[in-house]
CSV table of C-alpha atoms in Angstrom, one decimal:
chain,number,residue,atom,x,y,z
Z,1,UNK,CA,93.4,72.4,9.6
Z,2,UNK,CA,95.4,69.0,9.2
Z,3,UNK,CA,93.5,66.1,8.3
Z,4,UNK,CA,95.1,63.0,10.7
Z,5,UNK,CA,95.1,59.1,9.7
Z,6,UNK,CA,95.0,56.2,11.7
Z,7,UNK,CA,98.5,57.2,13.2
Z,8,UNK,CA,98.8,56.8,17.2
Z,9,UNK,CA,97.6,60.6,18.3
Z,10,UNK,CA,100.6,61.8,20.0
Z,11,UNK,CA,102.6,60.8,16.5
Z,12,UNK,CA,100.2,63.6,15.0
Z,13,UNK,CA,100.1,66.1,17.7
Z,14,UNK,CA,104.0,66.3,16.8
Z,15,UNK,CA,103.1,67.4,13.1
Z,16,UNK,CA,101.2,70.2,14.2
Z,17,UNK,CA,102.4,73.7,13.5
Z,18,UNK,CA,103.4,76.5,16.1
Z,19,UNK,CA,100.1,78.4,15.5
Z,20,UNK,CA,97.1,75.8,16.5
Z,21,UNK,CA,94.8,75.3,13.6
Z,22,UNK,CA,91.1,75.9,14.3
Z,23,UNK,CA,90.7,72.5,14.3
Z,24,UNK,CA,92.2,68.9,14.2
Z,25,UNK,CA,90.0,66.1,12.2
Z,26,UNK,CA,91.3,62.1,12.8
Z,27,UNK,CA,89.5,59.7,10.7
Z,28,UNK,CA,89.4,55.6,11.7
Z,29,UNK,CA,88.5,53.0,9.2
Z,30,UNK,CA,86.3,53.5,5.9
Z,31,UNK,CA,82.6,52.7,4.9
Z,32,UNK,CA,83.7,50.8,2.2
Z,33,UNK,CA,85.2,47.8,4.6
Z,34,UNK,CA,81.9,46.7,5.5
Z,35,UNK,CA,81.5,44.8,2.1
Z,36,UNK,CA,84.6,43.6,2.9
Z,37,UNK,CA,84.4,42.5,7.1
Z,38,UNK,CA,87.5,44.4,7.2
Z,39,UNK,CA,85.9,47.1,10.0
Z,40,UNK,CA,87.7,46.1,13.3
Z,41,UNK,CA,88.4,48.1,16.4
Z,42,UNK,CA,91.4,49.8,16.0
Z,43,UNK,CA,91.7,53.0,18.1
Z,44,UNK,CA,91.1,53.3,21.8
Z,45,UNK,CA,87.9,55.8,22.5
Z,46,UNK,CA,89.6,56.9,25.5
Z,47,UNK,CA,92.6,58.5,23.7
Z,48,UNK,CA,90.0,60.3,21.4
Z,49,UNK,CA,87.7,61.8,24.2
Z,50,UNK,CA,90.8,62.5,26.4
Z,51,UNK,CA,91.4,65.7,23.9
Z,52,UNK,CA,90.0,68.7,24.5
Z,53,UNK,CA,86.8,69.7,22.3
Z,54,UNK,CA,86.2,65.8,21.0
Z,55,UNK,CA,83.1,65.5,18.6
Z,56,UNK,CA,82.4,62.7,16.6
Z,57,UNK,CA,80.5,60.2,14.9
Z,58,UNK,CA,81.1,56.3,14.4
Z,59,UNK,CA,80.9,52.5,15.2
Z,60,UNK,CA,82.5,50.5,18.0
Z,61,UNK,CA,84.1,47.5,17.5
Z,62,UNK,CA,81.3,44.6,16.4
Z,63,UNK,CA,79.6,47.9,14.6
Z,64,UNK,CA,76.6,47.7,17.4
Z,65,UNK,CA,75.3,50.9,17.7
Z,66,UNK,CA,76.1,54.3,16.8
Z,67,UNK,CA,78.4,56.5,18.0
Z,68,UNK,CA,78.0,59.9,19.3
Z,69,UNK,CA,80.8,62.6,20.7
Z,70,UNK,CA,79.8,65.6,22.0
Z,71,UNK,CA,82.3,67.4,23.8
Z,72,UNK,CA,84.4,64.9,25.2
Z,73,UNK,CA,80.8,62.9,26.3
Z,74,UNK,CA,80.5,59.7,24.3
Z,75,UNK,CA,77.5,58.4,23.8
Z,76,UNK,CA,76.3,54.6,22.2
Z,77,UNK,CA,72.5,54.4,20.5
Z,78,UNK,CA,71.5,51.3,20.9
Z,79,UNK,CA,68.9,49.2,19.0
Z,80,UNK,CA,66.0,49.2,21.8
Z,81,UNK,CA,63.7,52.1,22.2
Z,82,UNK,CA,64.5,51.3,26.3
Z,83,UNK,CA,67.4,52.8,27.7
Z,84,UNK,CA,68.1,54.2,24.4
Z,85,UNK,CA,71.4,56.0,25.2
Z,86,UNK,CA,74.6,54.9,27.0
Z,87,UNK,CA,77.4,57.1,28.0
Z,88,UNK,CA,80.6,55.4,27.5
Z,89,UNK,CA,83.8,55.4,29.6
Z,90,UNK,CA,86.3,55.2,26.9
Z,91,UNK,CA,87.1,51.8,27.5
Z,92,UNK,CA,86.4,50.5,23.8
Z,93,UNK,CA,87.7,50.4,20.4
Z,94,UNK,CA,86.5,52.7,17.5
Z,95,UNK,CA,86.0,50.4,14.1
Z,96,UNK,CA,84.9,53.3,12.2
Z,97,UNK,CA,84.6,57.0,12.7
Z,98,UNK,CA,85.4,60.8,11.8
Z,99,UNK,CA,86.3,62.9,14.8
Z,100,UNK,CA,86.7,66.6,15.5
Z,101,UNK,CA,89.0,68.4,18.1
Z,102,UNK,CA,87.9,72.0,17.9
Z,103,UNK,CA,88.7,75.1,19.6
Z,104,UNK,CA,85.5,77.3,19.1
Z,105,UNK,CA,82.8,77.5,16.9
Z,106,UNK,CA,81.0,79.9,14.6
Z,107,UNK,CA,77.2,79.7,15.3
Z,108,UNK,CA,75.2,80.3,11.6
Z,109,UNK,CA,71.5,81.1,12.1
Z,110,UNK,CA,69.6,78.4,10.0
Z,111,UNK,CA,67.2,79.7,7.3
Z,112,UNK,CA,63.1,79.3,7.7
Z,113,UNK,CA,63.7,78.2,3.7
Z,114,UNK,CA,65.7,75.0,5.4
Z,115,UNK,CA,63.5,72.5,6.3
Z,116,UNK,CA,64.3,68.9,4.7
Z,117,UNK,CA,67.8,66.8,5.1
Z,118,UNK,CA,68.1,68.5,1.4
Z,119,UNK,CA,67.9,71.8,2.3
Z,120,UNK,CA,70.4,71.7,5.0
Z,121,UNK,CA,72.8,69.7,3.3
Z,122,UNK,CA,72.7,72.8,0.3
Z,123,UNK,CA,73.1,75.4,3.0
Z,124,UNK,CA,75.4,74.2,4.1
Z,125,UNK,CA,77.7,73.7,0.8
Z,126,UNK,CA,76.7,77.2,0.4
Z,127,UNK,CA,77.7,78.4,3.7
Z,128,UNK,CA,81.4,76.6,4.0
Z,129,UNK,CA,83.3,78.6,1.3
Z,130,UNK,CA,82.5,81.7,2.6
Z,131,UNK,CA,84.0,80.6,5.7
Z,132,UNK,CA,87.1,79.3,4.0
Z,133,UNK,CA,86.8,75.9,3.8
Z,134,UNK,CA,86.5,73.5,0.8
Z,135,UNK,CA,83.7,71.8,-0.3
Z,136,UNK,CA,86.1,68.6,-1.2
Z,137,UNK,CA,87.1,68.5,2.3
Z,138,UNK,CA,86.0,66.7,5.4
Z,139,UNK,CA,84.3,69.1,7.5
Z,140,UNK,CA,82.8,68.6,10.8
Z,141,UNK,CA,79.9,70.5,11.7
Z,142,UNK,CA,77.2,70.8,14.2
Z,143,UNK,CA,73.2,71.4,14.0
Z,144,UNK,CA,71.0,72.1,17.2
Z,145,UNK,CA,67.5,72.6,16.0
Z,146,UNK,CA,63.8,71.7,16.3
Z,147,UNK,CA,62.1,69.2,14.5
Z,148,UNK,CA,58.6,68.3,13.3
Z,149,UNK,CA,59.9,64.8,12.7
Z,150,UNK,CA,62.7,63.1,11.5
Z,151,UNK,CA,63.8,59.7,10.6
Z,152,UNK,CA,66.6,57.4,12.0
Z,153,UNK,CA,68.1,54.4,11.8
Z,154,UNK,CA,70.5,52.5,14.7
Z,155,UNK,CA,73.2,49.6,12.9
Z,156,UNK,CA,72.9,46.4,14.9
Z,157,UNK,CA,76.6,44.5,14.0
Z,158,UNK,CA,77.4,42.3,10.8
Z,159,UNK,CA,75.2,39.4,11.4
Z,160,UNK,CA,76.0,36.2,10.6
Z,161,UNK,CA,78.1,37.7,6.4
Z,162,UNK,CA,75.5,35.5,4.9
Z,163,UNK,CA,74.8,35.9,1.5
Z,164,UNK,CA,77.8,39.1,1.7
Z,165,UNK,CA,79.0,41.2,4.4
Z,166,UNK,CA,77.0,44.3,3.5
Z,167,UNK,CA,73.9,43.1,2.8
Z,168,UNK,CA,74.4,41.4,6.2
Z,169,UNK,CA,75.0,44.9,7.6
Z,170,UNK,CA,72.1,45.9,6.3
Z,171,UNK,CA,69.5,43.4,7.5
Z,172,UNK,CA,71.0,44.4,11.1
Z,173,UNK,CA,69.6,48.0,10.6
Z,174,UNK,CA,67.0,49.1,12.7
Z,175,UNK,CA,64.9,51.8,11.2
Z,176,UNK,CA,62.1,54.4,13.1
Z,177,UNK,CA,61.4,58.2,13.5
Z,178,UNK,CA,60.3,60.3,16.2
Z,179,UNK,CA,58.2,63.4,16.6
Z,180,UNK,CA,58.4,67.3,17.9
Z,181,UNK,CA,61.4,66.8,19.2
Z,182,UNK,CA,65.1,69.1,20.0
Z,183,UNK,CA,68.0,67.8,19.2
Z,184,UNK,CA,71.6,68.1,18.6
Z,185,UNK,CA,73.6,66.5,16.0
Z,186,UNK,CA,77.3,66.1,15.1
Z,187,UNK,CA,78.9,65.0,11.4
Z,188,UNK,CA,80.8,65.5,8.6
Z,189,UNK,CA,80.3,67.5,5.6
Z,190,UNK,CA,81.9,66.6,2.0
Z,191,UNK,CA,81.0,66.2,-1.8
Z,192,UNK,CA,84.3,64.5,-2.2
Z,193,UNK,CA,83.8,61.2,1.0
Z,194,UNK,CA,80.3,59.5,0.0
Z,195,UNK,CA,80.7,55.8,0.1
Z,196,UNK,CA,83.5,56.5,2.7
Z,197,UNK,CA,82.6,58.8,5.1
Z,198,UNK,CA,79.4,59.5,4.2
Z,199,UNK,CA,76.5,57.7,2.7
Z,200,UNK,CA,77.0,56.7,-1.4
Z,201,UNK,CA,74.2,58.8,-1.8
Z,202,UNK,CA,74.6,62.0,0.3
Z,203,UNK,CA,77.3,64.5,1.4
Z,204,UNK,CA,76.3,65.0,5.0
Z,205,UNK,CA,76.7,62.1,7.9
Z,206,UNK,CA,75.0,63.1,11.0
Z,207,UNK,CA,74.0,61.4,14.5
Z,208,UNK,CA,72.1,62.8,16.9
Z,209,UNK,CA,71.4,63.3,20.5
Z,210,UNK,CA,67.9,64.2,21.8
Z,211,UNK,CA,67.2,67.3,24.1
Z,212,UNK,CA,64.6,65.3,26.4
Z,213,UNK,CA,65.4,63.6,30.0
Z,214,UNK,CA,66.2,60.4,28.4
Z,215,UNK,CA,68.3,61.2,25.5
Z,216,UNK,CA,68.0,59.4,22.7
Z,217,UNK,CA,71.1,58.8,20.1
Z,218,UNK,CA,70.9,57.6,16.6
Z,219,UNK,CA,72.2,58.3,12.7
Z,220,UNK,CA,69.9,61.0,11.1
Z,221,UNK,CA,68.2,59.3,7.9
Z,222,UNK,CA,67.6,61.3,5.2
Z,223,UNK,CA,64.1,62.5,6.3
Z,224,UNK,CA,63.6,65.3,8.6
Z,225,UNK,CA,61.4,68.6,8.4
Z,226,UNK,CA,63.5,71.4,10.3
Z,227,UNK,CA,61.2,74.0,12.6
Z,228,UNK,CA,62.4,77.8,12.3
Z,229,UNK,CA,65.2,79.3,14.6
Z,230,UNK,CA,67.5,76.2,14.6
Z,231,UNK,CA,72.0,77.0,14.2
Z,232,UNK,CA,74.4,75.4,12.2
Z,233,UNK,CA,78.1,75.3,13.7
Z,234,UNK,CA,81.2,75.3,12.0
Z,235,UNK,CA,84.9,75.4,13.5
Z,236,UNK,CA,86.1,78.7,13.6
Z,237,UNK,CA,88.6,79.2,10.8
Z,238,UNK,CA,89.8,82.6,11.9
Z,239,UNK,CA,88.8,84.3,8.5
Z,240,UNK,CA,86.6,87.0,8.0
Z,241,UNK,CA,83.4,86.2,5.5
């Protein structure tokens, strides 16, 4: 695995190695600009999705919705319940965001004992290193599950900066939860990002897509209450356990 800056992406695919890695991971901006108004669109979504196996997570330019990459499919949640979920073209720029280009996946059956945000952030620290990754690394990984509920919350821009930039941000945030629902989500894990990939307060950043006939996208809060038989995905690393 390489971990990839803000460089142009045919710059990095000419670092790469003559054996592909099991995954690429390019990371654009920081969560710690937006006490600072620094967050500006500075990566074209098209040249992202245009690679094979894109996954990510982020903020367009403005920082009006979240992002949501599934597989090349990008996906804005807006801050209505009403038409909920757009699929983008590519034709924007990514202020903020940690993207995936993966290969294949390993599928982990989730525990019944996982149930809360918690939970599933401990399994899957405990999972990772057996799979040879580190837990001070950015990892991306995937969850497709059931759900007796879960909370989450859709960013609506800066605002107008007044009295700072983040508490600005903030006030924009649009909070709610839904219920009995399937969904898939996509994010990073690492106990060595918070504040700049993740939350300050949690290892795990994950937005989420909604299995219904009009999806719904969003961040996962930190609330959610898991139902049994539900997978965690990892990239393949190519090392036995």
């Amino acid at each position: 695995m390489r971990i990839f800056s803000t460089l142009a992406l045919a710059v990095s695919l000419a670092l790469l190695p003559s054996v592909a890695p099991a995954h690429e991971t390019l990371f654009v901006g920081d969560l710690r600009q937006i006490a600072k108004n620094e967050l500006k669109g500075s990566v074209d979504l098209s040249e992202i999705v245009a690679k094979p196996g894109a996954y990510g997570i982020g903020m367009l330019d403005g920082l009006d919705g979240e992002l949501l990459i599934l597989d090349g499919r990008a996906f804005l949640g807006h801050r209505t319940l009403h038409a909920n979920s757009t699929l983008l073209n590519g034709d924007s720029r990514v202020a903020f965001g940690a993207f995936a280009f993966v290969q294949s996946w390993t599928a982990i059956p989730i525990p019944e004992s996982v149930e809360s945000f918690e939970t599933l952030t401990a399994f899957i620290a405990e999972v990772l290193p057996s799979y040879g990754y580190r837990l001070d690394e950015a990892v991306p990984v995937r969850v497709q599950a059931k759900a007796v509920g879960l909370r989450w919350f859709i960013v609506g821009g800066m605002g107008n900066l007044e009295p700072s930039p983040r508490e600005s941000f903030v006030r924009q945030i649009v909070r709610g939860g839904l219920d009995e629902v399937e969904f898939e989500a996509f994010g990073i894990h690492s106990q060595a990002h918070r504040g700049i990939y993740t939350s300050p307060g949690s290892d795990l950043h994950l937005h989420f897509r909604t299995k219904t006939p009009e999806p719904f996208v969003a961040h996962l809060d930190d609330k959610v209450i898991l139902k049994p038989g539900g997978r965690l995905l990892i990239p393949n690393s190519g090392r036995s356990r």
